[in-house]
Coordinates of C-alpha atoms and ligand atoms in Angstrom, one line a residue:
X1 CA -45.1 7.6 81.6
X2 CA -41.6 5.7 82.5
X3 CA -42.4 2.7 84.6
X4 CA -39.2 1.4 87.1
X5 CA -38.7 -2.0 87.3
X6 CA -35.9 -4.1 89.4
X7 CA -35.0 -6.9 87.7
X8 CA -33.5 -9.9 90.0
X9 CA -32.5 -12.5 87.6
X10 CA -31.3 -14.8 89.8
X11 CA -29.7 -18.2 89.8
X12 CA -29.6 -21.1 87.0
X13 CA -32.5 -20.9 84.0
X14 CA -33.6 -17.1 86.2
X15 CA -31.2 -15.3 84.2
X16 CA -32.0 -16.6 80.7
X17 CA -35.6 -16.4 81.3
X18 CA -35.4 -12.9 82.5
X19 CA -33.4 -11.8 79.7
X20 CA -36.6 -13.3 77.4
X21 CA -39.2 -12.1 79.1
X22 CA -37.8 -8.6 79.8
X23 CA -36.9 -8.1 75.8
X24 CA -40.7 -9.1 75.0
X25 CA -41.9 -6.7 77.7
X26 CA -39.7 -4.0 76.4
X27 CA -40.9 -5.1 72.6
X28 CA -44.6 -4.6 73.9
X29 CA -44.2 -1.4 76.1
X30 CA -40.8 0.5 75.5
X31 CA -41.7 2.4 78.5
X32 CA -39.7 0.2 80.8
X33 CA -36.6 1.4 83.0
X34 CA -35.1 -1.3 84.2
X35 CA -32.5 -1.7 86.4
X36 CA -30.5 -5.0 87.5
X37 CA -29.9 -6.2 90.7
X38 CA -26.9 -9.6 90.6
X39 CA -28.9 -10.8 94.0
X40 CA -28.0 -14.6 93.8
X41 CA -26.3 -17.7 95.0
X42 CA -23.0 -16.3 93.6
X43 CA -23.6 -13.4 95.1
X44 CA -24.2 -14.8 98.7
X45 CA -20.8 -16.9 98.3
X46 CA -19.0 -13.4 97.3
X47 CA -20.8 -10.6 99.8
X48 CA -22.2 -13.2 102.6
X49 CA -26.1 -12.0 101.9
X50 CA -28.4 -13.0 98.9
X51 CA -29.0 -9.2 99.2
X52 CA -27.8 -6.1 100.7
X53 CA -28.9 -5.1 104.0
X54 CA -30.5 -1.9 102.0
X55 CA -32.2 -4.3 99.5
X56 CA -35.6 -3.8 100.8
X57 CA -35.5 -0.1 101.1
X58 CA -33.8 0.3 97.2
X59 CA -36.3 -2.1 95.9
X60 CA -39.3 -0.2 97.2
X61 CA -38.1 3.0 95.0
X62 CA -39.4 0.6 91.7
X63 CA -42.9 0.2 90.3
X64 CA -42.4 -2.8 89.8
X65 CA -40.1 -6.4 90.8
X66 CA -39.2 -9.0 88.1
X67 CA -37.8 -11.9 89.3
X68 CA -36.2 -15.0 87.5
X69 CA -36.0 -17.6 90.1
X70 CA -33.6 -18.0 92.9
X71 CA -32.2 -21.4 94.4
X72 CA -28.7 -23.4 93.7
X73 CA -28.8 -25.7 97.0
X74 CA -25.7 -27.7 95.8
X75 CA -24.1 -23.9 96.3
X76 CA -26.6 -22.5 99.0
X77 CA -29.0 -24.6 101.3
X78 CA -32.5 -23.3 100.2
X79 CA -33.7 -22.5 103.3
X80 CA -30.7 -19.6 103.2
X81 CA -31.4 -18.7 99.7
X82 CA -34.9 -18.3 99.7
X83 CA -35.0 -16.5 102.9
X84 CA -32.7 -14.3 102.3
X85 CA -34.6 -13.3 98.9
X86 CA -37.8 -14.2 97.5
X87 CA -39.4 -15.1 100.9
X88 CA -38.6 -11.4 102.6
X89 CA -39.7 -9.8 99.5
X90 CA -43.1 -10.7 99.6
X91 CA -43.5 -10.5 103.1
X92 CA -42.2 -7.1 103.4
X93 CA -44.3 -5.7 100.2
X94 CA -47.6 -7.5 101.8
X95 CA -47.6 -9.0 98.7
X96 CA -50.1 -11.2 100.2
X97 CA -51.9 -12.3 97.3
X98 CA -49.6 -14.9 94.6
X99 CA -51.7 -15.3 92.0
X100 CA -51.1 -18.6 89.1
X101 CA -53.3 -18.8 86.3
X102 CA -53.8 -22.2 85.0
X103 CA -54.8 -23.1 81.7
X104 CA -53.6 -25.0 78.7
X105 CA -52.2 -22.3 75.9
X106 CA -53.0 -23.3 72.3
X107 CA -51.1 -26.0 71.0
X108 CA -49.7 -27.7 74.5
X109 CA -50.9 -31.2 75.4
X110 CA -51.4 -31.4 78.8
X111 CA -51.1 -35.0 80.5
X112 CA -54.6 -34.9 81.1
X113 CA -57.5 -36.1 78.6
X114 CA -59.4 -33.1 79.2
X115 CA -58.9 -29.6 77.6
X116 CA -61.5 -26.9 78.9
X117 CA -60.3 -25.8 82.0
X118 CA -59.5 -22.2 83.6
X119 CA -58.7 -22.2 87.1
X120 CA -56.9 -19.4 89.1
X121 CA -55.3 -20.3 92.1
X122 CA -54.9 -17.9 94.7
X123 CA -52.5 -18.2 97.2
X124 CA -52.2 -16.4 100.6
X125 CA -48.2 -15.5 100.7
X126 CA -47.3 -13.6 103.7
X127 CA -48.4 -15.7 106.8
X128 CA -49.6 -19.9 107.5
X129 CA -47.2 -22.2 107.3
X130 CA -44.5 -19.9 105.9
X131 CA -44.5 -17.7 108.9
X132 CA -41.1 -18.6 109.9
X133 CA -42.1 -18.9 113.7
X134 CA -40.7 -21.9 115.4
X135 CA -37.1 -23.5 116.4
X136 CA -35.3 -26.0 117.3
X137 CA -34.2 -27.0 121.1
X138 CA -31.4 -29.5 122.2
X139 CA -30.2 -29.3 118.7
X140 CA -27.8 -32.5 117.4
X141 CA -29.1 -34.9 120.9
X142 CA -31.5 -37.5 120.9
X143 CA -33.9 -34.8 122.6
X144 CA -34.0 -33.2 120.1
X145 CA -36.9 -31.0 118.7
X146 CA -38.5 -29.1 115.9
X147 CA -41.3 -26.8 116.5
X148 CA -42.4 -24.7 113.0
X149 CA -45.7 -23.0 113.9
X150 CA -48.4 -22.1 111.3
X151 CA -49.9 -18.7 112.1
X152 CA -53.3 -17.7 110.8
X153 CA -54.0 -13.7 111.4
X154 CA -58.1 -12.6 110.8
X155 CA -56.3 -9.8 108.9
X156 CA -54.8 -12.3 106.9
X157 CA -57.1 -14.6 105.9
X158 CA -59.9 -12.2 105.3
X159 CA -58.3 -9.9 103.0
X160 CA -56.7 -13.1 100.5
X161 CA -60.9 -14.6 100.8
X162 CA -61.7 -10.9 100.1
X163 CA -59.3 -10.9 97.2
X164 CA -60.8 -13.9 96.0
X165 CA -64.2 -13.1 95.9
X166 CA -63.3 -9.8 93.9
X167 CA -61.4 -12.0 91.5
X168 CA -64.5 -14.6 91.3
X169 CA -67.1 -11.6 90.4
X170 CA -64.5 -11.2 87.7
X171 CA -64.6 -13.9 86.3
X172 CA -67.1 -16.8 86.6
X173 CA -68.1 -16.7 89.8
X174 CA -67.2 -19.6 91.7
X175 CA -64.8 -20.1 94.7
X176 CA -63.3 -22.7 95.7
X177 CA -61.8 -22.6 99.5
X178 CA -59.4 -24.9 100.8
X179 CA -58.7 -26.3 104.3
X180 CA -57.8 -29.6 105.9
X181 CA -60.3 -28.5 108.5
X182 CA -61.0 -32.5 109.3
X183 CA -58.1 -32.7 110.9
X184 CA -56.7 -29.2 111.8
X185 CA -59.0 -28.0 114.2
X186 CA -58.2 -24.5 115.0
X187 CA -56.6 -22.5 112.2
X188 CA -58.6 -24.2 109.6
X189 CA -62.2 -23.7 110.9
X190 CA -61.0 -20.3 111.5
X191 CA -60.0 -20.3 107.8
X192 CA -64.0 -22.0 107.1
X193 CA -65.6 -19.4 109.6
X194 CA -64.0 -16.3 107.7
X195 CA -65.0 -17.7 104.4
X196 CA -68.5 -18.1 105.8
X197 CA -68.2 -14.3 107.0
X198 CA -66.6 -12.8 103.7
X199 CA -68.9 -15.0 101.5
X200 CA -72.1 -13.0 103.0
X201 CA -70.6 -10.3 101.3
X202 CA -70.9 -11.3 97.7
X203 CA -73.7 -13.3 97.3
X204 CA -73.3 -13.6 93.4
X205 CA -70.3 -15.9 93.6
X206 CA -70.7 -19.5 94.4
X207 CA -68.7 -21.2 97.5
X208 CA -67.6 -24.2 97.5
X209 CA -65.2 -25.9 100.3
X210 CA -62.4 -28.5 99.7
X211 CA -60.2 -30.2 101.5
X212 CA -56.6 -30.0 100.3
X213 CA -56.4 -33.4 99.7
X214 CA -60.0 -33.4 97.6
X215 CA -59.0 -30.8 95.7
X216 CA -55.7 -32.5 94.4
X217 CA -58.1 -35.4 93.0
X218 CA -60.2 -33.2 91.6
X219 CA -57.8 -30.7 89.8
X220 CA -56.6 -34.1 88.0
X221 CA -60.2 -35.8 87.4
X222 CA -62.4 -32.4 86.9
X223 CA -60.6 -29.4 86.7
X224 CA -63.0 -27.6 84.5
X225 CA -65.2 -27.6 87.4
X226 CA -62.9 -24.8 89.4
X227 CA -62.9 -21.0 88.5
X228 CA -60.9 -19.5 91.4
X229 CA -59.0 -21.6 94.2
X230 CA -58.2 -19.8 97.2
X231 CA -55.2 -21.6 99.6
X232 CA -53.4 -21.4 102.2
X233 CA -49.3 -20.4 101.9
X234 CA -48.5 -24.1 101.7
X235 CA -51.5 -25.6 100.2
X236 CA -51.1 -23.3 97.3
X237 CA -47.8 -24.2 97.0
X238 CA -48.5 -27.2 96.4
X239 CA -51.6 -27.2 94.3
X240 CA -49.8 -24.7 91.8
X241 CA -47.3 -27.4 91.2
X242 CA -50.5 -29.8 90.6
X243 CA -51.6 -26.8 88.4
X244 CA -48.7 -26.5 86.8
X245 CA -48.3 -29.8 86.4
X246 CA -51.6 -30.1 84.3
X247 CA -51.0 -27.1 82.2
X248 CA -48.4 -29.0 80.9
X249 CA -45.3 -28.1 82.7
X250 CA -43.7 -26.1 85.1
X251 CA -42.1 -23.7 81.6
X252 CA -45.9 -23.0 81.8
X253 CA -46.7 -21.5 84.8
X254 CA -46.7 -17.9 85.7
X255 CA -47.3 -15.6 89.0
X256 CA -47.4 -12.3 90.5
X257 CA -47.0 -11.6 94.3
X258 CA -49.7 -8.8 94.3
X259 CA -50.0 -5.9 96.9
X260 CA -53.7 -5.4 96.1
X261 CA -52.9 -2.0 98.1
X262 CA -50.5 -1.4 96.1
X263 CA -48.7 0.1 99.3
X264 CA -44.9 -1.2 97.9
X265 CA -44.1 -2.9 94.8
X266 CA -45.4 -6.1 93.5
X267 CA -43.3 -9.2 92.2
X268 CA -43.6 -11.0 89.3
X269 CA -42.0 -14.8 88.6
X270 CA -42.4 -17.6 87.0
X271 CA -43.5 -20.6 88.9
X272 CA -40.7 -22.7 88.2
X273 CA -37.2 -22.5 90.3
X274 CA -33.5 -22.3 88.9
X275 CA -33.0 -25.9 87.3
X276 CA -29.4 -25.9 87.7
X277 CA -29.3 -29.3 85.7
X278 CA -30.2 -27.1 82.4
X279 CA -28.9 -24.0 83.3
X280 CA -26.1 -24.8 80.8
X281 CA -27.9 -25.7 77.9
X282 CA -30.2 -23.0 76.4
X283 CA -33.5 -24.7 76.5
X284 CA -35.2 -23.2 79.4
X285 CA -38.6 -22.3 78.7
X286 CA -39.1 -18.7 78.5
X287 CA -43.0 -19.1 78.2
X288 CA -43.9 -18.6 81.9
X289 CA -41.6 -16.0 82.6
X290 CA -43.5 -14.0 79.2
X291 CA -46.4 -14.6 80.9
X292 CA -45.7 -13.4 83.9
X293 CA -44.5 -9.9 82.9
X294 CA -47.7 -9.8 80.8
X295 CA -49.5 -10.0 84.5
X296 CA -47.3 -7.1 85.5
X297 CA -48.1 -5.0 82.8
X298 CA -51.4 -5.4 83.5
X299 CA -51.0 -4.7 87.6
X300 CA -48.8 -1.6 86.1
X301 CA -52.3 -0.6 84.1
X302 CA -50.8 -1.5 80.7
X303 CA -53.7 -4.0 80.0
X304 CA -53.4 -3.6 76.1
X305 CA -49.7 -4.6 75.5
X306 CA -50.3 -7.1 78.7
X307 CA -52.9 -8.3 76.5
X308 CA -50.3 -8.2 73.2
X309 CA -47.9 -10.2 74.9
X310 CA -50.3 -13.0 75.5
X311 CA -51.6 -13.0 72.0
X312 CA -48.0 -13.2 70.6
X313 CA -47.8 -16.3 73.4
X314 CA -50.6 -18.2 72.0
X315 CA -50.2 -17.8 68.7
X316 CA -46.6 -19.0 69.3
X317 CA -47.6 -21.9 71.2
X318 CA -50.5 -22.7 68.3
X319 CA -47.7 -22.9 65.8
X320 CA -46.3 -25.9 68.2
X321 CA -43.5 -23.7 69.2
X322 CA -42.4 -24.1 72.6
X323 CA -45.2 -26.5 73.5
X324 CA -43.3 -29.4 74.3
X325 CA -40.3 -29.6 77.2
X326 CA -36.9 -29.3 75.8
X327 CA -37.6 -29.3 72.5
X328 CA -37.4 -25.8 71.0
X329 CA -34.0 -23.8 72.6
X330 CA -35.0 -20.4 75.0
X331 CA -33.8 -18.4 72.1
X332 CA -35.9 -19.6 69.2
X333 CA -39.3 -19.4 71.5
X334 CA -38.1 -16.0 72.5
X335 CA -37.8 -14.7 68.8
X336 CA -41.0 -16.6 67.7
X337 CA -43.3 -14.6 70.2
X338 CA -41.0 -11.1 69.3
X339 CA -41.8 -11.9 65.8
X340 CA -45.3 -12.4 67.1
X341 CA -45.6 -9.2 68.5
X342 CA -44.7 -7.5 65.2
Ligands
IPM401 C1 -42.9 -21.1 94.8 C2 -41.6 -21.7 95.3 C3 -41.2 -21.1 96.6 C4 -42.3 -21.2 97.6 C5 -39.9 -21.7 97.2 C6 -38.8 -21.5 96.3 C7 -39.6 -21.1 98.6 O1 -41.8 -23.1 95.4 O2 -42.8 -19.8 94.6 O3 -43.8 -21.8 94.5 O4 -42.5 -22.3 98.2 O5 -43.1 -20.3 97.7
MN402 MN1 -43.7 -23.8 94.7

């Protein structure tokens, strides 16, 4: 069995880590096909679109999507880049569930005095506050006004609480739902009713409800106390940068846009964005891009070498290799988990 995947390298640090994390995939599971796609920054300032009009449609033909990161906003505003890329792409796939591990690999000091924690955040990615519904009126006058509506679908937020109880059962049973239904009054008691609704379902997993802002102060103070965080589009944002943040680092932390019905292809990325201040150097971190395609080899069903690559991880990052921001180059990390996977 040949598995397709598109790679979309990217701008800045994408490219380097997608070149590492692609040659440990192919190390693990030579059955990759893999074909390159140059959609960029660059290539918006040559063509005049981050991708082709036919990007969606040839994109669908893969298995699976790989993506480095995409942003360069001294080249591009973002809100071109990322809407003309990553942001269709997971809308279009109904890749509605972004799911970021967070946990401290061996070896990496977090900034917090506390080790034992395993939380997944799970992220609803197709709809709320990145909807994209709005505008502005009387644009560049005094009158002028922004309107950027948040739209909450029962489709929507039930399947990414469905999602989360499935992945709660899973592991150890707990989830953690989060609103700012204090002081949004419509969308997020919706969000509270549905939970109450989906939460009948699956009695063996334990609710709890947060408000965003809670939830922050908790991730930092008692983070072991989280299994599975479910959040809005923007909220999980947000907390995953928290979550990166106390994983040690944004080189750290790893997602997959899933389509749980797995109806078009999934995406897999790391958290972090294009660092265009380092893109010259060699010292990205290629650790949450590695991780990442290990969480698409096991969406593709390849759970054993998924599981391989994440060995070869830890014991890299348990040798102190990698575990500290800017101090080991891409290249060397890269070959210590290839060497790893021997
Ligand atoms: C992420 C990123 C993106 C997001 C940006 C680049 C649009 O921050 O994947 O977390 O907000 O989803
Ligand atoms: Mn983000």
């Amino acid at each position: 069995m040949t598995y397709r995947i598109a790679l979309i390298p990217g701008d800045g640090i994408g490219t380097q880590v997608t070149e590492a994390a692609i040659e440990v995939a192919q190390k693990a599971l030579p059955e990759l096909a893999c074909t390159s796609f140059p959609w960029s920054c660059d290539h918006y300032l040559q063509t005049g679109r981050m991708m082709p009009e036919e990007g969606i449609a040839t994109l669908r033909g893969f298995d699976a999507i790989f993506l480095g990161a995409v942003g360069w906003p001294a080249r591009v505003p973002d809100s071109v880049s990322l809407h003309g890329l990553l942001l269709p792409i997971r809308k279009a796939f109904v890749q509605y569930a972004n799911i970021r591990p967070h946990r401290l690999l061996p070896g990496v000091q977090g900034p917090l005095r506390r080790e034992g924690f395993d939380i997944l955040c799970i992220r609803e990615n197709t709809e709320g506050e990145y909807s994209g519904a709005g505008g502005r009126v009387h644009v560049g006058t005094p009158d002028e006004v922004a309107v950027e509506t948040a739209i909450f679908t029962r489709v929507g937020v039930e399947r990414i609480l469905r999602f989360g109880f499935e992945q709660a059962r899973l592991r150890r049973g707990k989830l953690a739902s989060v609103t700012k239904s204090n002081a949004q009054k419509h969308s997020m008691v919706f969000w509270d009713e549905i939970t109450a609704l989906v939460a009948a379902d699956y009695p063996d997993v334990a609710v709890s409800h947060y408000h965003v802002d809670a939830i922050c102060a908790r991730m930092v103070m008692a983070p072991e106390t989280l299994d599975v965080v479910v959040a809005s589009n923007l909220f999980g944002d947000i907390l995953t940068d928290l979550g990166a943040a106390i994983q040690g680092g944004l080189g750290f932390a790893a997602s997959a846009n899933i389509n749980p019905g797995r109806t078009a292809p999934s995406m897999f990325e790391p958290v972090h964005g294009s660092a265009p201040d380092i893109a010259h150097l060699g010292i990205a971190n290629p650790i949450a891009a590695i991780w990442s395609v290990s969480m698409m080899l096991d969406h593709l069903g390849e759970a054993a070498a998924a599981a391989r690559i994440m060995a070869a991880l830890e014991a890299t990052t348990a040798r102190g290799i990698g575990t500290v921001p800017g101090q080991d180059r891409t290249d060397t990390i890269t070959k210590a988990v290839l060497a790893a996977l021997e």
